[in-house]
Coordinates of C-alpha atoms in Angstrom, one line a residue:
Chain A
X1 CA -1.2 210.6 74.9
X2 CA 2.4 210.8 73.6
X3 CA 2.9 214.2 75.3
X4 CA 1.8 212.8 78.6
X5 CA 4.1 209.8 78.3
X6 CA 7.0 212.1 77.4
X7 CA 6.3 214.4 80.3
X8 CA 6.2 211.4 82.6
X9 CA 9.5 210.2 81.2
X10 CA 11.1 213.6 81.6
X11 CA 9.9 213.7 85.1
X12 CA 11.2 210.2 85.8
X13 CA 14.6 211.1 84.5
X14 CA 14.9 214.4 86.2
X15 CA 13.2 213.7 89.4
X16 CA 15.8 211.1 90.4
X17 CA 18.6 213.4 89.4
X18 CA 17.1 216.3 91.2
X19 CA 16.6 214.2 94.4
X20 CA 20.2 212.9 94.1
X21 CA 21.5 216.5 93.8
X22 CA 19.5 217.4 96.9
X23 CA 21.2 214.7 98.8
X24 CA 24.5 215.9 97.5
X25 CA 23.7 219.5 98.6
X26 CA 22.8 218.2 102.0
X27 CA 26.3 216.7 102.4
X28 CA 27.8 220.2 101.8
X29 CA 25.6 222.2 104.2
X30 CA 27.9 221.6 107.2
X31 CA 31.0 222.5 105.1
X32 CA 29.4 225.7 104.1
X33 CA 28.9 226.4 107.8
X34 CA 32.6 225.6 108.5
X35 CA 33.6 228.1 105.8
X36 CA 31.2 230.7 107.0
X37 CA 32.3 230.4 110.6
X38 CA 36.0 230.9 109.6
X39 CA 35.0 234.5 108.9
X40 CA 33.0 234.9 112.2
X41 CA 34.0 237.5 114.7
X42 CA 33.0 235.8 117.9
X43 CA 35.0 238.1 120.2
X44 CA 31.9 240.0 121.4
X45 CA 29.8 237.1 122.4
X46 CA 30.3 233.8 124.3
X47 CA 27.9 232.0 122.0
X48 CA 30.3 230.4 119.5
X49 CA 27.5 228.6 117.7
X50 CA 26.1 231.7 116.2
X51 CA 27.4 234.0 113.4
X52 CA 28.0 237.4 114.8
X53 CA 30.0 239.6 112.5
X54 CA 32.2 239.2 109.4
X55 CA 35.9 239.4 109.9
X56 CA 39.1 238.4 108.1
X57 CA 41.0 238.4 111.3
X58 CA 41.4 234.6 111.7
X59 CA 42.7 234.2 108.1
X60 CA 45.1 237.2 108.3
X61 CA 46.7 236.7 111.7
X62 CA 47.6 233.1 112.2
X63 CA 49.9 234.3 115.0
X64 CA 46.9 235.0 117.1
X65 CA 45.6 231.6 116.9
X66 CA 44.3 229.9 119.9
X67 CA 47.2 228.6 122.0
X68 CA 48.2 225.0 121.2
X69 CA 46.3 224.9 117.9
X70 CA 49.3 225.4 115.6
X71 CA 51.2 222.7 117.5
X72 CA 48.4 220.3 117.1
X73 CA 48.1 220.9 113.4
X74 CA 51.8 220.5 113.0
X75 CA 51.7 217.2 114.9
X76 CA 48.8 215.9 112.8
X77 CA 50.6 216.9 109.5
X78 CA 53.8 215.1 110.6
X79 CA 51.9 211.9 111.6
X80 CA 49.8 212.0 108.5
X81 CA 52.9 212.4 106.3
X82 CA 54.8 209.5 107.9
X83 CA 51.7 207.3 108.0
X84 CA 50.9 207.9 104.4
X85 CA 54.5 207.2 103.3
X86 CA 54.8 203.9 105.1
X87 CA 51.2 202.7 104.5
X88 CA 51.4 203.6 100.8
X89 CA 54.7 201.7 100.4
X90 CA 53.7 198.6 102.3
X91 CA 50.2 198.7 100.8
X92 CA 51.3 199.0 97.2
X93 CA 53.7 196.0 97.6
X94 CA 51.0 193.9 99.2
X95 CA 48.5 194.9 96.4
X96 CA 51.0 193.7 93.8
X97 CA 51.5 190.4 95.7
X98 CA 47.7 189.9 95.9
X99 CA 46.9 190.7 92.3
X100 CA 49.9 189.4 90.5
X101 CA 51.1 186.4 92.5
X102 CA 49.5 183.2 93.5
X103 CA 50.6 182.0 96.9
X104 CA 49.2 179.9 99.7
X105 CA 47.2 181.9 102.2
X106 CA 46.1 184.5 99.7
X107 CA 42.5 184.3 100.7
X108 CA 43.2 184.6 104.4
X109 CA 45.4 187.6 103.6
X110 CA 42.5 189.2 101.8
X111 CA 40.3 188.6 104.9
X112 CA 42.8 190.1 107.3
X113 CA 43.2 193.1 105.1
X114 CA 39.5 193.6 105.0
X115 CA 38.8 193.3 108.7
X116 CA 40.3 196.6 109.9
X117 CA 37.9 198.4 107.5
X118 CA 35.0 196.4 109.0
X119 CA 35.9 196.9 112.7
X120 CA 34.5 199.7 114.8
X121 CA 37.3 202.2 115.5
X122 CA 36.6 202.1 119.2
X123 CA 37.4 198.3 119.2
X124 CA 40.6 198.8 117.1
X125 CA 41.7 201.7 119.3
X126 CA 41.1 199.9 122.6
X127 CA 42.7 196.7 121.5
X128 CA 45.9 198.6 120.5
X129 CA 45.8 200.4 123.8
X130 CA 45.5 197.0 125.6
X131 CA 48.5 195.7 123.7
X132 CA 50.6 198.8 124.4
X133 CA 49.7 198.7 128.1
X134 CA 50.2 195.0 128.5
X135 CA 53.6 195.1 126.8
X136 CA 54.8 197.9 129.1
X137 CA 54.5 200.8 126.7
X138 CA 51.5 202.3 128.5
X139 CA 53.7 205.2 129.8
X140 CA 55.1 206.0 126.4
X141 CA 51.9 206.7 124.5
X142 CA 52.5 209.6 122.1
X143 CA 53.9 210.2 118.7
X144 CA 55.1 206.6 118.0
X145 CA 52.0 204.9 119.2
X146 CA 49.8 207.2 117.2
X147 CA 51.9 206.6 114.1
X148 CA 51.8 202.8 114.5
X149 CA 48.0 203.0 114.8
X150 CA 47.6 205.2 111.8
X151 CA 49.8 203.1 109.6
X152 CA 47.7 200.1 110.7
X153 CA 44.3 201.5 109.7
X154 CA 45.5 203.3 106.5
X155 CA 47.2 200.1 105.2
X156 CA 43.9 198.3 104.4
X157 CA 42.5 201.3 102.5
X158 CA 45.7 201.6 100.5
X159 CA 45.8 197.9 99.6
X160 CA 42.1 197.9 98.5
X161 CA 42.6 201.1 96.4
X162 CA 45.7 200.0 94.6
X163 CA 44.4 196.5 94.1
X164 CA 41.3 197.9 92.4
X165 CA 43.5 199.9 90.0
X166 CA 45.9 197.0 89.4
X167 CA 43.2 194.4 88.7
X168 CA 41.5 196.8 86.2
X169 CA 44.8 196.9 84.1
X170 CA 44.9 195.1 80.8
X171 CA 47.5 192.4 81.3
X172 CA 48.0 192.4 77.5
X173 CA 49.9 195.7 77.7
X174 CA 52.5 194.1 79.8
X175 CA 52.5 191.0 77.6
X176 CA 53.0 193.2 74.6
X177 CA 56.0 194.9 76.2
X178 CA 57.6 191.6 77.0
X179 CA 56.9 190.4 73.4
X180 CA 58.8 193.4 72.3
X181 CA 61.8 192.2 74.3
X182 CA 61.4 194.5 77.3
X183 CA 63.0 193.0 80.4
X184 CA 60.8 192.4 83.4
X185 CA 62.2 195.6 85.1
X186 CA 61.7 197.7 82.0
X187 CA 58.1 196.4 81.6
X188 CA 57.4 197.3 85.2
X189 CA 58.9 200.8 85.2
X190 CA 57.8 201.8 81.7
X191 CA 54.4 200.2 81.5
X192 CA 52.9 198.8 84.8
X193 CA 54.1 201.5 87.2
X194 CA 52.9 204.6 85.2
X195 CA 49.5 202.9 84.7
X196 CA 49.1 202.1 88.4
X197 CA 50.4 205.5 89.6
X198 CA 47.0 207.2 89.7
X199 CA 45.8 204.5 92.0
X200 CA 48.8 204.9 94.3
X201 CA 48.4 208.6 94.4
X202 CA 44.7 208.2 95.2
X203 CA 45.5 205.8 97.9
X204 CA 48.1 208.2 99.4
X205 CA 45.6 211.1 99.4
X206 CA 43.0 208.9 101.1
X207 CA 45.5 207.7 103.7
X208 CA 46.6 211.3 104.4
X209 CA 43.1 212.5 105.0
X210 CA 42.1 209.4 107.1
X211 CA 45.2 209.9 109.3
X212 CA 44.8 213.7 109.6
X213 CA 41.1 213.3 110.5
X214 CA 41.2 210.3 112.9
X215 CA 39.9 211.0 116.4
X216 CA 38.6 207.8 118.0
X217 CA 41.7 205.6 117.6
X218 CA 44.1 208.5 118.2
X219 CA 42.4 209.6 121.4
X220 CA 42.9 206.2 122.9
X221 CA 46.6 205.9 122.0
X222 CA 47.9 209.5 122.2
X223 CA 48.8 209.8 125.9
X224 CA 49.6 213.5 126.4
X225 CA 50.1 214.4 122.7
X226 CA 47.4 216.5 121.1
X227 CA 46.5 216.1 117.4
X228 CA 44.3 218.6 115.6
X229 CA 41.1 216.5 116.0
X230 CA 41.9 216.1 119.7
X231 CA 42.4 219.9 119.9
X232 CA 39.0 220.4 118.4
X233 CA 37.5 217.9 120.8
X234 CA 39.1 219.6 123.8
X235 CA 38.1 223.0 122.5
X236 CA 34.5 222.0 122.2
X237 CA 34.3 221.7 126.0
X238 CA 35.5 225.3 126.4
X239 CA 33.9 226.8 123.4
X240 CA 35.4 226.3 120.0
X241 CA 37.8 229.0 118.8
X242 CA 36.7 230.2 115.3
X243 CA 40.3 229.6 114.1
X244 CA 39.7 225.8 113.9
X245 CA 37.3 226.6 111.0
X246 CA 40.2 228.3 109.1
X247 CA 42.1 225.0 109.3
X248 CA 38.9 223.1 108.3
X249 CA 38.3 225.3 105.3
X250 CA 42.0 225.3 104.2
X251 CA 42.1 221.5 104.4
X252 CA 39.0 221.3 102.2
X253 CA 40.4 223.7 99.6
X254 CA 43.8 222.1 99.5
X255 CA 42.5 218.6 99.0
X256 CA 39.9 219.6 96.4
X257 CA 42.7 221.3 94.5
X258 CA 44.9 218.2 94.7
X259 CA 42.0 215.9 93.6
X260 CA 41.3 218.2 90.7
X261 CA 45.0 218.3 89.7
X262 CA 45.2 214.5 89.8
X263 CA 42.0 214.3 87.7
X264 CA 43.3 216.7 85.1
X265 CA 46.7 214.9 84.8
X266 CA 44.8 211.6 84.5
X267 CA 42.7 213.0 81.6
X268 CA 45.8 214.4 79.9
X269 CA 47.5 211.0 80.2
X270 CA 44.4 209.2 78.9
X271 CA 44.3 211.6 75.9
X272 CA 48.0 211.2 75.2
X273 CA 47.6 207.4 75.3
X274 CA 44.6 207.6 73.0
X275 CA 46.4 209.8 70.5
Chain B
X1 CA 34.1 185.1 109.9
X2 CA 34.7 184.1 106.3
X3 CA 31.4 185.6 105.2
X4 CA 32.7 189.1 105.9
X5 CA 35.5 188.6 103.5
X6 CA 33.4 189.1 100.4
X7 CA 32.1 192.5 101.1
X8 CA 35.3 194.1 100.1
X9 CA 34.6 196.8 97.6
X10 CA 36.5 195.0 94.8
X11 CA 34.5 192.6 92.8
X12 CA 35.7 189.0 93.5
X13 CA 35.5 188.3 89.7
X14 CA 37.9 191.1 89.0
X15 CA 40.7 190.0 91.2
X16 CA 41.2 186.8 89.3
X17 CA 44.9 186.2 89.8
X18 CA 46.9 186.4 86.6
X19 CA 49.3 183.5 85.8
X20 CA 52.2 183.4 88.1
X21 CA 55.2 185.3 86.9
X22 CA 58.7 185.4 88.2
X23 CA 59.9 183.4 91.1
X24 CA 57.3 181.7 93.3
X25 CA 58.5 183.4 96.5
X26 CA 58.2 187.0 95.2
X27 CA 54.5 187.1 96.3
X28 CA 55.5 186.3 99.9
X29 CA 58.2 188.9 100.0
X30 CA 55.9 191.6 98.7
X31 CA 53.2 190.9 101.2
X32 CA 55.4 190.2 104.2
X33 CA 55.9 193.8 105.5
X34 CA 52.1 194.6 105.4
X35 CA 51.2 191.2 106.8
X36 CA 53.7 191.7 109.7
X37 CA 52.3 195.2 110.4
X38 CA 48.7 194.0 110.5
X39 CA 49.7 190.9 112.4
X40 CA 51.5 192.9 115.1
X41 CA 49.2 195.9 115.4
X42 CA 45.8 194.5 114.4
X43 CA 45.6 190.7 115.1
X44 CA 47.7 190.5 118.3
X45 CA 46.0 193.6 119.8
X46 CA 42.7 191.7 119.6
X47 CA 44.3 189.0 121.7
X48 CA 45.4 191.6 124.2
X49 CA 41.9 193.1 124.3
X50 CA 40.4 189.7 125.0
X51 CA 42.9 189.0 127.8
X52 CA 42.3 192.5 129.2
X53 CA 38.6 191.7 129.3
X54 CA 39.4 188.7 131.6
X55 CA 41.6 190.6 134.0
X56 CA 40.8 190.8 137.7
X57 CA 38.7 193.9 137.9
X58 CA 40.3 194.8 141.3
X59 CA 43.6 195.7 139.7
X60 CA 44.4 199.2 138.4
X61 CA 46.6 200.6 135.6
X62 CA 49.1 201.8 138.2
X63 CA 49.5 198.5 140.2
X64 CA 48.9 196.3 137.2
X65 CA 46.2 193.7 136.5
X66 CA 46.2 190.1 137.5
X67 CA 45.0 187.6 134.9
X68 CA 42.3 185.7 136.8
X69 CA 40.1 184.6 133.9
X70 CA 37.4 186.7 135.4
X71 CA 34.6 185.9 133.0
X72 CA 32.1 187.7 135.2
X73 CA 33.5 190.9 133.8
X74 CA 31.2 190.3 130.8
X75 CA 28.1 189.7 132.8
X76 CA 28.9 192.9 134.9
X77 CA 29.6 195.0 131.9
X78 CA 26.6 193.9 129.9
X79 CA 24.3 194.2 133.0
X80 CA 25.5 197.6 133.8
X81 CA 25.5 199.1 130.3
X82 CA 22.7 197.2 128.6
X83 CA 20.8 200.4 127.8
X84 CA 23.8 201.9 126.0
X85 CA 24.4 198.7 124.0
X86 CA 20.8 198.5 122.8
X87 CA 20.7 202.2 122.1
X88 CA 23.9 202.0 120.0
X89 CA 22.3 199.2 117.9
X90 CA 19.0 201.1 117.5
X91 CA 20.6 204.4 116.6
X92 CA 23.1 202.8 114.2
X93 CA 20.3 200.7 112.6
X94 CA 18.0 203.7 112.1
X95 CA 20.8 205.8 110.7
X96 CA 21.8 202.9 108.3
X97 CA 18.2 202.6 107.0
X98 CA 18.0 206.4 106.3
X99 CA 21.4 206.2 104.7
X100 CA 20.3 203.4 102.5
X101 CA 17.3 205.4 101.2
X102 CA 19.3 208.7 100.7
X103 CA 22.4 206.9 99.4
X104 CA 20.4 204.8 97.0
X105 CA 18.8 207.8 95.4
X106 CA 22.2 209.6 95.1
X107 CA 24.1 206.5 93.8
X108 CA 21.3 205.7 91.3
X109 CA 21.3 209.3 90.1
X110 CA 25.1 209.2 89.6
X111 CA 25.1 205.8 87.9
X112 CA 22.2 206.3 85.5
X113 CA 21.3 209.9 85.3
X114 CA 24.4 212.0 85.7
X115 CA 25.8 211.5 82.1
X116 CA 29.1 213.3 81.7
X117 CA 28.8 214.8 85.3
X118 CA 29.4 211.3 86.7
X119 CA 33.0 211.8 87.7
X120 CA 32.4 215.2 89.2
X121 CA 29.5 214.0 91.3
X122 CA 31.6 211.1 92.6
X123 CA 34.4 213.5 93.6
X124 CA 31.7 215.6 95.4
X125 CA 30.5 212.5 97.3
X126 CA 34.0 212.1 98.8
X127 CA 34.8 215.8 99.1
X128 CA 33.2 216.2 102.6
X129 CA 35.7 213.6 103.8
X130 CA 38.4 216.2 103.5
X131 CA 37.0 218.6 106.0
X132 CA 37.4 217.3 109.6
X133 CA 34.8 214.9 110.8
X134 CA 34.6 216.7 114.1
X135 CA 34.2 220.1 112.6
X136 CA 31.4 218.9 110.3
X137 CA 29.7 217.3 113.3
X138 CA 30.1 220.6 115.3
X139 CA 28.5 222.4 112.4
X140 CA 25.3 220.4 113.0
X141 CA 25.2 222.0 116.5
X142 CA 24.9 225.3 114.7
X143 CA 22.5 224.1 112.1
X144 CA 20.1 222.5 114.6
X145 CA 20.5 225.3 117.2
X146 CA 17.4 226.2 119.2
X147 CA 17.0 229.6 117.6
X148 CA 18.1 228.5 114.1
X149 CA 15.8 228.3 111.1
X150 CA 15.8 224.5 110.9
X151 CA 14.1 224.4 114.3
X152 CA 11.9 227.3 113.3
X153 CA 10.7 225.5 110.1
X154 CA 10.3 222.2 111.9
X155 CA 8.1 223.8 114.6
X156 CA 6.0 225.7 112.0
X157 CA 5.4 222.4 110.2
X158 CA 4.8 220.6 113.5
X159 CA 7.6 218.2 112.7
X160 CA 8.9 218.6 116.2
X161 CA 5.5 217.4 117.6
X162 CA 5.7 214.3 115.3
X163 CA 9.3 213.6 116.4
X164 CA 8.2 214.0 120.0
X165 CA 5.4 211.5 119.5
X166 CA 8.0 209.0 118.0
X167 CA 10.1 209.5 121.1
X168 CA 13.0 211.0 119.1
X169 CA 12.8 214.3 120.9
X170 CA 11.9 214.9 124.6
X171 CA 10.4 218.3 124.3
X172 CA 8.8 219.6 121.1
X173 CA 10.7 222.9 120.8
X174 CA 14.2 221.8 120.1
X175 CA 16.2 219.3 118.0
X176 CA 19.7 219.6 119.5
X177 CA 20.6 217.3 122.4
X178 CA 17.9 214.7 121.4
X179 CA 18.1 211.2 119.9
X180 CA 17.0 212.9 116.6
X181 CA 20.1 215.0 116.5
X182 CA 22.4 212.0 117.2
X183 CA 20.7 209.8 114.5
X184 CA 20.9 212.8 112.1
X185 CA 24.6 213.2 112.8
X186 CA 25.3 209.5 112.3
X187 CA 23.3 209.5 109.1
X188 CA 25.2 212.5 107.8
X189 CA 28.7 211.2 108.8
X190 CA 28.4 207.7 107.3
X191 CA 26.4 208.5 104.1
X192 CA 29.5 208.4 101.8
X193 CA 30.2 204.8 103.1
X194 CA 26.8 203.9 101.8
X195 CA 26.9 205.7 98.5
X196 CA 30.3 204.4 97.2
X197 CA 29.6 200.6 97.3
X198 CA 26.0 201.2 96.0
X199 CA 27.4 203.2 93.1
X200 CA 30.0 200.5 92.4
X201 CA 27.2 197.9 92.3
X202 CA 24.7 199.9 90.3
X203 CA 27.3 200.8 87.7
X204 CA 27.8 197.2 86.9
X205 CA 24.1 196.6 86.2
X206 CA 23.7 195.9 82.5
X207 CA 21.3 198.6 81.3
X208 CA 20.0 196.2 78.6
X209 CA 18.4 194.1 81.3
X210 CA 16.4 197.1 82.5
X211 CA 15.4 197.9 78.9
X212 CA 14.4 194.3 78.4
X213 CA 12.1 194.5 81.4
X214 CA 10.5 197.6 80.0
X215 CA 10.1 195.9 76.6
X216 CA 8.3 193.2 78.4
X217 CA 5.8 195.8 79.7
X218 CA 7.2 196.1 83.2
X219 CA 6.4 199.5 84.7
X220 CA 9.5 201.5 85.7
X221 CA 8.8 200.8 89.3
X222 CA 8.2 197.0 88.8
X223 CA 11.4 197.0 86.6
X224 CA 13.3 198.6 89.4
X225 CA 12.2 196.1 92.1
X226 CA 12.4 193.1 89.9
X227 CA 15.7 193.9 88.0
X228 CA 17.7 196.8 89.2
X229 CA 17.4 196.4 93.0
X230 CA 18.2 192.6 93.1
X231 CA 21.2 193.2 90.9
X232 CA 22.5 195.9 93.2
X233 CA 22.2 193.7 96.3
X234 CA 25.9 193.2 96.8
X235 CA 26.2 197.0 97.0
X236 CA 23.3 197.2 99.5
X237 CA 24.9 194.5 101.7
X238 CA 28.4 196.1 101.5
X239 CA 27.0 199.6 102.1
X240 CA 24.8 198.7 105.1
X241 CA 27.7 196.9 106.7
X242 CA 30.2 199.8 106.1
X243 CA 27.6 202.2 107.6
X244 CA 26.2 200.2 110.5
X245 CA 29.5 198.9 111.9
X246 CA 31.3 202.2 112.3
X247 CA 28.1 203.9 113.4
X248 CA 27.5 201.3 116.2
X249 CA 30.9 202.1 117.6
X250 CA 30.8 205.8 117.2
X251 CA 30.6 208.1 120.2
X252 CA 31.4 211.5 118.6
X253 CA 27.9 212.2 117.4
X254 CA 26.3 211.1 120.7
X255 CA 28.8 213.3 122.6
X256 CA 28.5 216.4 120.5
X257 CA 24.9 216.3 119.4
X258 CA 23.2 214.4 122.2
X259 CA 22.7 214.5 125.9
X260 CA 23.5 212.2 128.8
X261 CA 20.5 210.1 127.9
X262 CA 21.7 209.4 124.4
X263 CA 25.1 208.0 125.4
X264 CA 26.1 205.0 123.2
X265 CA 28.4 202.1 124.0
X266 CA 31.3 203.9 122.4
X267 CA 31.0 206.7 124.9
X268 CA 31.1 204.2 127.8
X269 CA 34.2 202.3 126.4
X270 CA 36.0 205.6 125.8
X271 CA 35.4 206.9 129.2
X272 CA 36.2 203.6 130.9
X273 CA 39.5 203.5 129.1
X274 CA 40.5 207.2 129.2
X275 CA 39.0 208.6 132.3
X276 CA 38.1 205.8 134.7
X277 CA 41.0 203.6 133.7
X278 CA 38.9 200.5 134.3
X279 CA 40.5 198.4 131.6
X280 CA 38.8 195.1 132.6
X281 CA 35.3 196.4 132.2
X282 CA 36.2 198.5 129.1
X283 CA 37.8 195.5 127.5
X284 CA 34.8 193.3 128.2
X285 CA 32.5 195.9 126.7
X286 CA 34.7 196.3 123.6
X287 CA 34.8 192.5 123.1
X288 CA 31.0 192.3 123.6
X289 CA 30.4 195.0 121.0
X290 CA 32.7 193.2 118.5
X291 CA 30.9 189.9 119.1
X292 CA 27.5 191.4 118.7
X293 CA 28.6 193.0 115.4
X294 CA 30.1 189.8 114.1
X295 CA 27.0 187.8 114.9
X296 CA 24.7 190.4 113.4
X297 CA 26.9 190.6 110.2
X298 CA 26.8 186.8 109.9
X299 CA 23.0 186.6 110.2
X300 CA 22.5 189.6 107.9
X301 CA 24.8 188.3 105.2
X302 CA 23.1 184.9 105.3
X303 CA 19.6 186.3 105.2
X304 CA 20.5 188.8 102.4
X305 CA 21.3 185.7 100.5
X306 CA 23.8 187.2 98.1
X307 CA 25.7 183.9 97.5
X308 CA 28.6 185.4 95.7
X309 CA 29.4 187.4 98.8
X310 CA 29.7 184.5 101.2

């Protein structure tokens, strides 16, 4: 009887974990395909949705990349960098205001910050386009209008991420610093800021990848500029060059490396604090 | 509108403001830049969109539009694109339900069964975010290709016949360019938005309550439905909203994985704005989509009855 119960229990424990792992594996299948296709020699056949032959060509000779792709990647990188910089700065300040200060309009501020995350991108993108057109900037769509849009949608995610980190902080640590005669500035730079930093770094990473990856809002506000997702979209109509998969794979590897690095640093810090 | 406020991932109990420190005005100065940005480029654009939806449809981008309070734009847009609007809601709703089931299993496994692998699994949930959304969606084209093994297995198991009976595929020998492919793409792309809030909610569940249920002779399944699931409701509500809303406005999956008969409202808005340059109809359609979503969210949040959210 006991054995049956134990077996049932083992099954209960491991069945859910197994199913969960299956779901996780499923989310990686398309990424495996992207990686695989970055080694695909598609020059002999027009069917770009089929693996033909292994080649390192796309990785070794970035100079032969499809025309326009390098420019689109570079544009996306620049926009993502600027958007991340501005959104992280403004968002961090706002997060501090919302968690550490009481002021009238706090709850409406929280609502307005949440709304961009809850609006369909097509509505956000089209409303910005309507603004640009009605205020006479319809002819100047390009780098600046994309950047404005990206800062707008990254901002909410930064605020929420930093806020979560900040509200999880033990206020007693700051109190203790003050009790030990640290000035407000010293307390901030020596205690608060280092503790919030992982949250800020996380927010910046999120914002970079959101910006680099956005298609729907960008496509509406880009005019003649072509970002990397727009390049992929356009290429899809002609047959996707396999080189885009090189960029996809590289993006994945770089960001996983960064996330791991952040995680390792965080663990070291935690250990150092505990010691 | 206020009811959407509470589904922010942060727990409202956690953001209890600490006692005011420093000068009273500091808070305003800190939030001012972000507030200005969101005001200028998020709130005001909505006003522009609503006014664009009331433009005289006879105008054009080149000659300019006249503001004629042409409310009939809405009736025209809805009448003309009713099929696409309903299809968007049906596809997004189906994808959200599947995401809820898959996401719940994954979030539950991470929260209760993963042990020391918890952090790693969480990183893996967001990792797909870092490869381009478009590239991942294009991958599905290859995975579901007519001569691929997924189609082969589905045919062998007669799954394609079943899907055909359900009206999800039009012929029983392929998966690509069918409603099935579009819903599968939506499910795949928005799954992480479901998993993260579910996990956040499940992780807060006090394990002792589940143990208590089992001590009181509740079977694991009964314990789950009477204790765990109700306690995870805030996550369920947040997750379904964060999945349904972007899915209803998406047009990438319908464009890349579907066919002309699977076009969603996003495809229409996009092409009206970008190709046909019919800003009046596009604006009306965009406002309609937003209005439907807000109404649906209000009803849903009320019915889900998670008081602490509203």
